[in-house]
Coordinates of C-alpha atoms in Angstrom, one line a residue:
M166 CA 0.0 0.0 0.0
A167 CA 1.0 3.7 -0.3
L168 CA 2.3 4.2 3.2
F169 CA 4.2 7.5 2.4
N170 CA 3.0 9.0 -0.8
Y171 CA -0.6 8.8 -2.2
R172 CA -1.1 6.1 -4.8
R173 CA -4.5 4.5 -5.4
R174 CA -4.8 0.8 -5.3
H175 CA -5.5 -0.8 -8.7
S176 CA -8.9 -2.3 -9.2
H177 CA -10.9 -3.3 -12.2
I178 CA -13.9 -1.3 -13.4
V179 CA -17.4 -2.4 -12.4
M180 CA -20.4 -1.0 -14.3
V181 CA -23.2 0.0 -12.0
G182 CA -25.9 1.2 -14.3
N183 CA -24.3 4.0 -16.3
T184 CA -21.9 5.0 -13.5
P185 CA -18.7 3.0 -13.5
M186 CA -16.7 2.4 -10.3
G187 CA -13.1 1.4 -9.7
G188 CA -10.1 1.6 -12.0
Y189 CA -9.3 5.2 -13.0
M190 CA -12.8 6.4 -12.2
P191 CA -13.3 9.0 -9.5
I192 CA -14.0 7.7 -6.0
R193 CA -17.8 7.7 -5.9
V194 CA -20.0 8.8 -3.0
Q195 CA -23.4 7.3 -2.1
S196 CA -26.1 7.1 0.5
M197 CA -29.2 5.1 1.4
N198 CA -32.9 5.9 1.6
N199 CA -34.6 5.7 5.0
T200 CA -38.1 5.7 3.5
S201 CA -40.3 2.6 3.3
T202 CA -39.6 0.9 0.0
M203 CA -43.4 0.4 -0.4
D204 CA -43.8 4.2 -0.5
T205 CA -43.1 4.7 -4.1
E206 CA -43.6 8.5 -4.2
G207 CA -41.7 9.1 -1.0
S208 CA -38.8 6.9 -2.1
V209 CA -38.5 8.5 -5.5
A210 CA -38.5 12.0 -3.9
Q211 CA -35.7 11.0 -1.5
V212 CA -33.6 9.4 -4.2
L213 CA -33.9 12.6 -6.1
R214 CA -32.8 14.7 -3.1
I215 CA -29.8 12.4 -2.6
A216 CA -28.8 12.7 -6.2
E217 CA -29.3 16.4 -6.2
A218 CA -26.9 16.6 -3.2
G219 CA -24.3 14.7 -5.3
G220 CA -25.0 11.1 -4.5
E221 CA -23.8 8.8 -7.3
Y222 CA -25.5 5.6 -6.1
V223 CA -28.6 5.3 -3.9
R224 CA -29.5 2.1 -1.9
L225 CA -32.9 1.1 -0.6
T226 CA -33.8 -1.7 1.7
T227 CA -35.8 -4.6 0.3
Q228 CA -37.0 -6.7 3.3
G229 CA -39.2 -8.9 1.2
T230 CA -40.4 -9.8 -2.3
R231 CA -43.0 -7.0 -2.2
E232 CA -40.3 -4.4 -1.6
A233 CA -38.0 -5.9 -4.3
E234 CA -40.9 -5.9 -6.8
N235 CA -41.7 -2.3 -6.0
M236 CA -38.1 -1.3 -6.9
R237 CA -39.4 -1.5 -10.5
L238 CA -41.8 1.3 -9.9
I239 CA -39.3 3.4 -7.9
N240 CA -36.8 2.9 -10.8
I241 CA -39.4 4.0 -13.3
G242 CA -40.3 7.1 -11.2
V243 CA -36.6 8.1 -10.8
R244 CA -36.0 7.8 -14.6
E245 CA -39.2 9.7 -15.5
A246 CA -37.9 12.5 -13.3
G247 CA -34.8 12.7 -15.5
C248 CA -32.4 11.2 -13.0
N249 CA -30.1 8.4 -14.0
V250 CA -28.6 7.6 -10.5
P251 CA -28.2 3.8 -10.2
L252 CA -30.4 2.2 -7.6
V253 CA -29.1 -0.5 -5.2
A254 CA -31.3 -3.1 -3.4
D255 CA -30.2 -4.0 0.1
V256 CA -31.1 -7.7 0.9
H257 CA -30.8 -9.6 4.2
F258 CA -32.0 -13.0 5.3
N259 CA -33.8 -14.1 2.1
P260 CA -31.8 -14.9 -1.1
N261 CA -35.1 -15.2 -3.0
V262 CA -35.5 -11.4 -2.6
A263 CA -32.1 -10.9 -4.2
D264 CA -33.2 -12.9 -7.2
V265 CA -36.2 -10.5 -7.7
A266 CA -34.3 -7.3 -7.0
A267 CA -31.6 -8.2 -9.6
R268 CA -34.2 -7.7 -12.3
Y269 CA -35.2 -4.2 -11.3
C270 CA -32.0 -2.6 -9.8
E271 CA -28.6 -1.7 -11.1
K272 CA -26.9 -3.4 -8.1
V273 CA -27.9 -5.8 -5.4
R274 CA -26.2 -5.9 -2.0
I275 CA -26.1 -9.3 -0.3
N276 CA -24.8 -10.0 3.2
P277 CA -22.7 -13.2 3.5
G278 CA -23.6 -13.3 7.2
N279 CA -27.3 -14.1 6.5
Y280 CA -27.5 -14.9 2.8
V281 CA -27.6 -18.7 3.3
D282 CA -26.4 -19.1 6.9
A283 CA -29.0 -18.6 9.6
A284 CA -29.2 -15.2 11.4
R285 CA -26.6 -14.8 14.1
Q286 CA -27.7 -16.1 17.5
F287 CA -24.2 -16.3 19.2
K288 CA -24.3 -20.1 19.2
H289 CA -21.1 -22.1 19.0
L290 CA -21.3 -24.7 16.2
E291 CA -19.0 -27.6 15.7
Y292 CA -18.0 -28.7 12.2
T293 CA -15.7 -31.3 10.8
D294 CA -13.7 -30.1 7.8
E295 CA -16.0 -32.2 5.6
E296 CA -19.1 -30.7 7.2
Y297 CA -17.7 -27.2 6.7
Q298 CA -17.1 -27.9 3.0
Q299 CA -20.7 -29.0 2.7
E300 CA -21.8 -25.6 4.1
L301 CA -19.7 -23.9 1.5
Q302 CA -21.3 -26.0 -1.2
K303 CA -24.7 -24.9 0.0
I304 CA -23.6 -21.3 -0.4
E305 CA -22.4 -22.0 -4.0
A306 CA -25.6 -23.8 -4.9
R307 CA -27.7 -20.8 -3.9
L308 CA -25.3 -18.1 -5.1
V309 CA -24.7 -19.3 -8.6
P310 CA -28.4 -19.0 -9.8
F311 CA -28.4 -15.4 -8.4
L312 CA -25.2 -14.6 -10.3
N313 CA -26.8 -15.9 -13.5
I314 CA -29.7 -13.6 -13.1
C315 CA -27.3 -10.7 -12.6
K316 CA -25.5 -11.7 -15.7
E317 CA -28.7 -11.7 -17.7
N318 CA -29.8 -8.3 -16.4
H319 CA -26.3 -6.6 -16.3
T320 CA -26.8 -6.2 -12.6
A321 CA -23.8 -5.5 -10.3
V322 CA -23.4 -7.1 -6.9
R323 CA -22.1 -5.8 -3.7
I324 CA -20.9 -8.4 -1.2
G325 CA -21.3 -6.4 2.0
V326 CA -19.9 -8.0 5.2
N327 CA -20.9 -6.4 8.5
H328 CA -19.1 -7.1 11.7
G329 CA -22.4 -6.9 13.4
S330 CA -24.0 -9.7 11.4
L331 CA -21.3 -12.4 11.0
S332 CA -22.8 -15.8 11.0
D333 CA -22.5 -18.3 13.9
R334 CA -20.7 -20.6 11.4
I335 CA -17.9 -18.1 10.7
M336 CA -17.8 -17.0 14.4
S337 CA -17.4 -20.6 15.6
R338 CA -14.5 -21.4 13.3
Y339 CA -12.6 -18.0 13.2
G340 CA -13.9 -16.2 16.3
D341 CA -15.0 -12.6 16.4
T342 CA -11.9 -11.5 14.4
P343 CA -10.9 -9.5 11.4
E344 CA -9.7 -12.8 9.9
G345 CA -13.2 -14.2 10.2
I346 CA -14.7 -11.1 8.6
V347 CA -12.4 -11.4 5.7
E348 CA -13.0 -15.2 5.2
S349 CA -16.8 -14.5 5.2
C350 CA -16.2 -12.3 2.2
M351 CA -13.6 -14.5 0.4
E352 CA -15.9 -17.5 0.5
F353 CA -18.4 -15.6 -1.8
L354 CA -15.7 -14.0 -3.9
R355 CA -14.1 -17.3 -4.8
I356 CA -17.5 -18.5 -6.1
C357 CA -17.8 -15.3 -8.2
V358 CA -14.3 -15.9 -9.7
K359 CA -15.2 -19.5 -10.4
E360 CA -18.3 -18.3 -12.2
D361 CA -16.3 -15.6 -14.1
F362 CA -18.6 -12.9 -12.6
R363 CA -16.5 -9.7 -12.1
D364 CA -19.2 -7.1 -11.6
V365 CA -18.7 -7.2 -7.8
V366 CA -18.0 -4.5 -5.3
I367 CA -16.9 -5.4 -1.7
S368 CA -17.5 -3.7 1.6
I369 CA -16.4 -4.7 5.1
K370 CA -17.9 -2.5 7.8
A371 CA -17.9 -2.2 11.5
S372 CA -18.8 0.5 14.1
N373 CA -15.3 -0.1 15.5
T374 CA -12.9 1.8 13.3
V375 CA -9.9 -0.4 14.3
V376 CA -11.8 -3.6 13.2
M377 CA -13.0 -1.8 10.1
V378 CA -9.5 -0.7 9.0
Q379 CA -7.7 -3.9 9.9
S380 CA -10.3 -6.1 8.2
M381 CA -10.2 -4.1 5.0
R382 CA -6.4 -4.2 5.0
L383 CA -6.5 -7.9 5.5
L384 CA -9.0 -8.3 2.7
V385 CA -6.8 -6.3 0.3
A386 CA -3.9 -8.6 1.1
A387 CA -6.1 -11.7 0.8
M388 CA -7.4 -10.6 -2.6
A389 CA -3.9 -9.8 -3.8
R390 CA -2.7 -13.4 -2.9
E391 CA -5.5 -14.7 -5.1
N392 CA -5.1 -12.2 -7.9
M393 CA -8.4 -10.4 -7.3
T394 CA -8.9 -6.8 -8.2
F395 CA -12.4 -6.1 -7.1
P396 CA -13.3 -2.4 -6.2
L397 CA -13.9 -1.6 -2.6
H398 CA -16.7 0.3 -0.8
L399 CA -15.7 2.0 2.5
G400 CA -17.8 3.0 5.5
V401 CA -18.0 3.0 9.3
T402 CA -21.3 1.5 10.0
E403 CA -23.4 2.9 12.9
A404 CA -21.1 5.9 13.1
G405 CA -23.8 8.0 14.8
E406 CA -24.8 11.6 14.2
G407 CA -23.6 15.1 14.6
E408 CA -19.9 15.9 15.1
D409 CA -19.0 12.5 16.6
G410 CA -20.5 10.6 13.6
R411 CA -18.6 12.8 11.2
I412 CA -15.3 12.5 13.1
K413 CA -15.6 8.7 13.5
S414 CA -16.4 8.3 9.8
A415 CA -13.4 10.5 8.8
V416 CA -11.1 8.5 11.0
G417 CA -12.1 5.1 9.6
I418 CA -12.7 6.0 6.0
G419 CA -9.8 8.5 5.9
A420 CA -7.3 5.9 7.3
L421 CA -8.0 3.7 4.2
L422 CA -8.3 6.4 1.6
Q423 CA -4.9 7.8 2.7
D424 CA -3.4 4.5 1.8
G425 CA -5.0 4.4 -1.6
I426 CA -7.7 1.9 -0.6
G427 CA -11.3 2.6 -1.7
D428 CA -13.4 3.2 -4.8
T429 CA -16.7 4.4 -3.3
I430 CA -17.6 5.6 0.2
R431 CA -20.7 6.1 2.3
V432 CA -20.7 8.1 5.5
S433 CA -23.5 6.5 7.6
L434 CA -25.1 9.2 9.8
S435 CA -28.2 9.0 11.9
E436 CA -29.6 12.0 10.0
A437 CA -31.4 12.7 6.7
P438 CA -29.5 10.7 4.1
E439 CA -28.8 13.7 1.8
K440 CA -26.8 15.2 4.6
E441 CA -24.3 12.4 4.3
I442 CA -23.2 13.4 0.8
P443 CA -21.4 16.7 1.4
V444 CA -19.5 15.0 4.3
A445 CA -18.5 12.1 2.0
R446 CA -17.5 14.4 -0.8
A447 CA -15.4 16.6 1.5
I448 CA -13.5 13.5 2.8
V449 CA -12.8 12.2 -0.7
D450 CA -11.7 15.6 -2.1
Y451 CA -9.5 16.4 0.8
V452 CA -7.6 13.1 0.9
T453 CA -7.2 12.6 -2.9
T454 CA -6.1 16.3 -3.4
Y455 CA -3.7 17.2 -0.6
R456 CA -1.7 13.9 -0.6
R457 CA -0.7 14.7 -4.2
E458 CA 0.4 18.2 -3.4
A459 CA 3.5 17.4 -1.3
D460 CA 6.4 19.3 -2.9
L461 CA 8.9 17.0 -1.1
P462 CA 7.7 13.4 -1.4
I463 CA 8.9 10.7 1.0
P464 CA 11.3 8.3 -0.7
D465 CA 9.4 5.1 -1.4
D466 CA 12.4 3.0 -0.2
V467 CA 12.0 4.1 3.4
Q468 CA 12.6 0.9 5.4
I469 CA 9.5 -0.3 7.2
P470 CA 10.5 -1.7 10.6
E471 CA 10.2 -5.4 11.3
A472 CA 8.3 -4.4 14.5
Y473 CA 5.6 -2.8 12.4
D474 CA 2.9 -5.0 11.0
Y475 CA 0.6 -3.1 8.6
L476 CA -2.1 -5.8 8.8
K477 CA -2.0 -6.2 12.6
P478 CA -0.4 -3.1 14.0
Q479 CA 0.6 -2.9 17.7
R480 CA 1.5 0.1 19.9
R481 CA 5.0 1.3 19.2
Q482 CA 7.3 0.6 22.1
S483 CA 8.3 3.9 23.9
R484 CA 9.9 4.9 27.2
R485 CA 7.7 6.5 29.8
V486 CA 8.5 10.1 30.4
G487 CA 6.2 11.5 33.1
E488 CA 2.6 10.9 31.8
I489 CA 3.7 10.4 28.3
G490 CA 4.6 7.1 26.5
G491 CA 5.3 3.7 27.9
G492 CA 2.0 2.3 26.9
Q493 CA -0.1 5.0 28.7
V494 CA -3.1 6.5 27.0
P495 CA -2.1 9.2 24.4
V496 CA -1.9 12.7 25.8
V497 CA -3.5 15.8 24.4
M498 CA -1.5 19.1 24.4
D499 CA -2.4 22.6 23.3
H500 CA 1.0 23.6 22.1
I501 CA 4.5 22.3 21.4
P502 CA 6.5 22.0 24.6
V503 CA 9.3 24.7 25.0
T504 CA 11.6 22.4 27.0
G505 CA 12.2 18.7 27.1
A506 CA 11.2 18.2 23.4
I507 CA 12.9 17.9 20.1
V508 CA 10.9 19.0 17.1
A509 CA 11.6 16.8 14.1
N510 CA 10.5 15.4 10.8
P511 CA 12.0 12.6 8.6
F512 CA 14.2 15.1 6.8
T513 CA 15.7 16.5 10.0
L514 CA 16.4 13.2 11.8
T515 CA 20.1 13.4 11.2
P516 CA 22.7 11.1 12.7
Q517 CA 23.6 13.9 15.2
V518 CA 19.9 14.2 16.3
A519 CA 19.6 10.4 16.6
D520 CA 22.7 10.3 18.8
F521 CA 21.3 13.0 21.0
L522 CA 18.0 11.1 21.4
K523 CA 19.9 7.9 22.3
A524 CA 21.8 9.8 24.9
H525 CA 18.6 11.4 26.2
P526 CA 15.8 8.9 26.4
E527 CA 13.9 11.4 28.5
A528 CA 13.6 13.7 25.5
I529 CA 10.2 13.8 23.8
V530 CA 10.0 14.0 20.0
V531 CA 7.4 16.2 18.4
S532 CA 6.7 15.2 14.8
R533 CA 6.0 18.4 12.9
P534 CA 5.6 18.0 9.1
Q535 CA 6.9 20.5 6.7
T536 CA 4.8 19.5 3.6
P537 CA 1.0 18.9 3.1
N538 CA 1.9 15.1 3.2
R539 CA 1.4 15.0 7.0
L540 CA 0.7 11.3 7.2
G541 CA 3.7 10.4 5.1
E542 CA 6.0 12.5 7.2
H543 CA 4.7 11.2 10.5
R544 CA 5.0 7.6 9.4
A545 CA 8.5 8.1 8.0
L546 CA 9.7 9.7 11.2
A547 CA 8.1 7.0 13.4
F548 CA 9.6 4.2 11.3
A549 CA 13.0 5.9 11.3
M550 CA 13.0 6.1 15.1
M551 CA 12.0 2.4 15.3
N552 CA 14.7 1.3 12.9
L553 CA 17.3 3.3 15.0
G554 CA 16.0 1.7 18.2
L555 CA 14.9 5.1 19.6
E556 CA 12.2 4.7 22.3
N557 CA 11.6 8.4 23.0
P558 CA 7.9 9.2 23.3
L559 CA 6.5 10.5 20.0
I560 CA 3.9 13.2 19.8
V561 CA 2.4 14.2 16.5
C562 CA 1.7 17.8 15.8
Q563 CA -1.0 18.7 13.2
E564 CA -1.4 22.4 12.2
Y565 CA -4.2 24.0 10.2
E566 CA -5.6 27.3 9.2
E567 CA -9.3 26.7 9.1
D568 CA -12.1 29.1 9.8
D569 CA -14.8 26.5 9.8
L570 CA -15.0 23.9 12.6
A571 CA -16.7 21.2 10.5
T572 CA -13.9 21.4 7.9
L573 CA -11.2 21.3 10.6
Q574 CA -12.9 18.2 12.1
L575 CA -12.8 16.2 8.9
K576 CA -9.3 17.2 7.9
A577 CA -7.8 16.5 11.3
A578 CA -9.6 13.2 11.7
C579 CA -8.5 12.0 8.2
D580 CA -4.9 13.0 8.9
T581 CA -4.6 11.8 12.5
G582 CA -6.8 8.8 13.4
V583 CA -4.7 6.3 11.4
L584 CA -1.6 7.2 13.4
F585 CA -3.3 6.1 16.6
I586 CA -5.0 3.1 15.0
D587 CA -1.5 2.0 14.0
G588 CA -0.1 2.8 17.5
L589 CA 2.7 5.0 16.3
A590 CA 2.1 8.0 18.5
D591 CA 2.0 8.7 22.3
G592 CA 0.2 12.1 22.1
L593 CA -1.4 14.7 19.9
I594 CA -0.9 18.4 19.5
L595 CA -3.6 19.9 17.3
I596 CA -3.1 23.6 16.4
N597 CA -5.4 25.8 14.3
H598 CA -4.1 29.2 13.4
S599 CA -7.4 30.9 13.3
A600 CA -9.2 32.9 16.0
D601 CA -12.6 31.8 14.6
I602 CA -12.3 28.4 16.3
A603 CA -11.8 28.5 20.1
L604 CA -9.0 26.6 21.7
E605 CA -11.5 24.6 23.8
Q606 CA -13.1 23.4 20.5
V607 CA -9.8 22.3 19.2
R608 CA -9.0 20.5 22.4
E609 CA -12.3 18.7 22.3
L610 CA -11.7 17.7 18.7
S611 CA -8.4 16.1 19.8
Y612 CA -10.1 13.9 22.4
S613 CA -12.8 13.0 19.9
I614 CA -10.2 11.8 17.3
L615 CA -8.5 9.7 19.9
Q616 CA -11.8 8.2 20.9
A617 CA -12.8 7.5 17.3
A618 CA -9.5 5.7 16.8
R619 CA -10.2 3.8 20.0
A620 CA -7.0 5.0 21.6
R621 CA -8.5 6.9 24.5
F622 CA -12.1 7.1 25.9
T623 CA -13.2 10.3 27.6
K624 CA -16.9 10.4 27.0
T625 CA -19.9 8.2 26.2
E626 CA -19.8 6.6 22.7
Y627 CA -23.0 6.2 20.8
I628 CA -23.2 3.4 18.2
S629 CA -26.3 4.4 16.1
C630 CA -27.3 3.3 12.7
P631 CA -28.4 5.8 10.0
G632 CA -31.8 4.2 9.7
C633 CA -33.5 2.8 6.6
G634 CA -36.8 1.4 5.5
R635 CA -36.5 -1.3 8.2
T636 CA -36.4 1.3 11.0
L637 CA -39.9 1.4 12.7
Y638 CA -39.4 4.2 15.2
D639 CA -38.2 7.8 15.5
L640 CA -34.5 7.2 15.3
E641 CA -33.2 10.7 15.5
G642 CA -35.6 11.7 18.3
T643 CA -34.7 8.6 20.3
I644 CA -30.9 9.3 19.9
A645 CA -31.4 12.8 21.1
R646 CA -33.3 11.7 24.2
I647 CA -30.8 9.0 25.1
K648 CA -27.8 11.3 24.6
A649 CA -29.3 14.0 26.7
A650 CA -29.7 11.6 29.6
T651 CA -26.4 9.7 29.3
S652 CA -23.7 12.1 27.8
H653 CA -22.2 12.6 31.2
L654 CA -21.2 8.9 31.6
K655 CA -17.5 8.6 30.7
G656 CA -16.3 5.7 28.6
L657 CA -19.7 4.0 28.2
K658 CA -20.8 2.6 24.9
I659 CA -24.6 2.7 24.0
A660 CA -25.9 1.3 20.8
I661 CA -29.2 2.6 19.2
M662 CA -30.2 0.4 16.3
G663 CA -33.1 0.6 13.9
C664 CA -33.5 -3.2 13.4
I665 CA -32.1 -6.7 14.0
V666 CA -29.8 -6.8 10.9
N667 CA -26.8 -5.6 12.8
G668 CA -28.4 -4.7 16.1
P669 CA -27.7 -7.9 18.2
G670 CA -24.2 -8.1 16.7
E671 CA -23.3 -4.6 17.6
M672 CA -24.6 -5.2 21.1
A673 CA -21.5 -7.3 21.6
D674 CA -19.3 -4.2 21.4
A675 CA -21.6 -2.0 23.4
D676 CA -22.4 -1.9 27.1
Y677 CA -26.1 -1.3 26.5
G678 CA -28.4 -1.5 23.4
Y679 CA -31.7 -0.2 22.1
V680 CA -32.9 -2.2 19.1
G681 CA -36.1 -1.9 17.0
A682 CA -37.8 -5.3 17.2
A683 CA -41.1 -4.8 15.3
R684 CA -43.4 -1.9 14.5
G685 CA -43.8 0.0 17.8
K686 CA -41.7 -2.5 19.7
V687 CA -38.1 -2.3 21.1
S688 CA -35.8 -4.8 22.7
L689 CA -33.1 -3.8 25.2
Y690 CA -29.7 -5.3 25.6
K691 CA -26.8 -5.5 28.0
R692 CA -23.9 -6.5 25.7
K693 CA -25.1 -9.7 23.9
E694 CA -27.9 -10.4 26.4
C695 CA -31.4 -9.3 25.6
I696 CA -32.8 -8.1 29.0
E697 CA -36.3 -7.0 27.8
K698 CA -38.0 -8.0 24.6
N699 CA -40.7 -6.3 22.5
I700 CA -41.5 -3.5 25.0
P701 CA -43.7 -0.6 23.8
E702 CA -41.7 2.1 22.0
E703 CA -43.2 4.8 24.2
E704 CA -41.7 3.1 27.3
A705 CA -38.4 2.0 25.9
V706 CA -36.2 5.0 26.5
E707 CA -37.2 5.4 30.1
R708 CA -36.7 1.7 30.8
L709 CA -33.3 1.7 29.2
L710 CA -32.2 4.7 31.2
R711 CA -33.6 3.2 34.4
F712 CA -31.8 -0.1 33.7
I713 CA -28.5 1.7 33.1
E714 CA -28.8 3.7 36.2
E715 CA -29.6 0.7 38.3
D716 CA -26.8 -1.4 36.7
L717 CA -24.2 1.3 37.3
A718 CA -25.3 1.6 40.9
K719 CA -24.7 -2.1 41.4
Q720 CA -21.2 -1.8 40.1
Q721 CA -20.2 1.0 42.5

């Protein structure tokens, strides 16, 4: 991958309607309707709003055959309105629905976690190797007819793996691991290759940015070993809403785009879907533009340390100096220390400076880039220090001149999160040379980036889905009520999910969960355990808050 200078990963082109993806094509941005797919007029109107905002593909949920059939009318309505944006059907649990949708949509998304395998129930299943191969044969027997329908109708396929909906079969053999996520995808891709079906796009998503980034890196490596060049769809699922949702998305998506990985992205916000598009476009434009503007590129022959594993990165070993380094949580600073620190970049780490740092292990190194290629410089300096055996704490300094807070958030998150996902830094100095953004806002952004990269938790984290036609309650209003009552709880993770597709799976990574179960009904979770089923929606928020309060009181 392009660890120092921007270079996009090679993929082949997939035609999705009249909008090709991959290869030398621009990185596409997309969103998903949250209307009922049986509401033809409402769905058409929302597709048009997403397209007007700049969305290049629009996905709609197809829970059943009725919804899949109605995609024909939605497609007609969109075309009659003069809009050619390709439509994507989102299918879970029922492969027969995918067969129908493939006749009326430009692309169909299927989920390996529930396409043939039963829905996830957290059961441990035992298979002999022979029995496991029989399960794979079941997948092939069901997938091939679907691929044939897609060939006949020139329909593309998205194989969309979600961490929250891995099957019990995969979980039982591989565990809840990035390797299992990747294998869930590769099982389906090998069948596509065998059938010479190349119009496939792949996504691997998780609400955990570390899992999302590592899984996608492992997938790229696995595909390279098997000579696959399928284009990739990026997204942090259940990212949330507001500033936190945008920062979390920019950290996860930006980490991969920076390395040239990704051909289309979706920013999943618990807001109106058309609001996702400007955020996605800003992330793509920023990463693909500024990484090419570095007037002093990093030499591509920089030695990558043996201690650094791109596919499974670990925290860089550093010496503890006060509250900095030595495996402690990363620190946040408002300015570059005047004493006790050496400001450096890969071009200034001379032998003399290296000798000084070896003689003074108590000295802190501040990585301060001198070109727009911030990530390349930070990485090159960290790698040089590792190769020289220097264990001085390393703090990364990011400097901007932004008047708009939202723009600063996206740029800083894209630049910075990956450094902490990869464990290269012991602290962050974020400086914005503009009086229009208060110092306290910049400091809060620093902590938000560290939390999004799962390097340091300082506030409640909300895992909330963007909503779709499966969501049967007021998602945005519910999120607002839960956040208002729990935002003071430091380090807690609360999931607010529209339906059961990823809901129970994401509960495993959350302390508490609120999941839509049926129209007007909600189930409450504590991690994997469902503590109350099918309670009335009007009572659910209060009962969740009461349970959290009582549970936390027991722990004290």
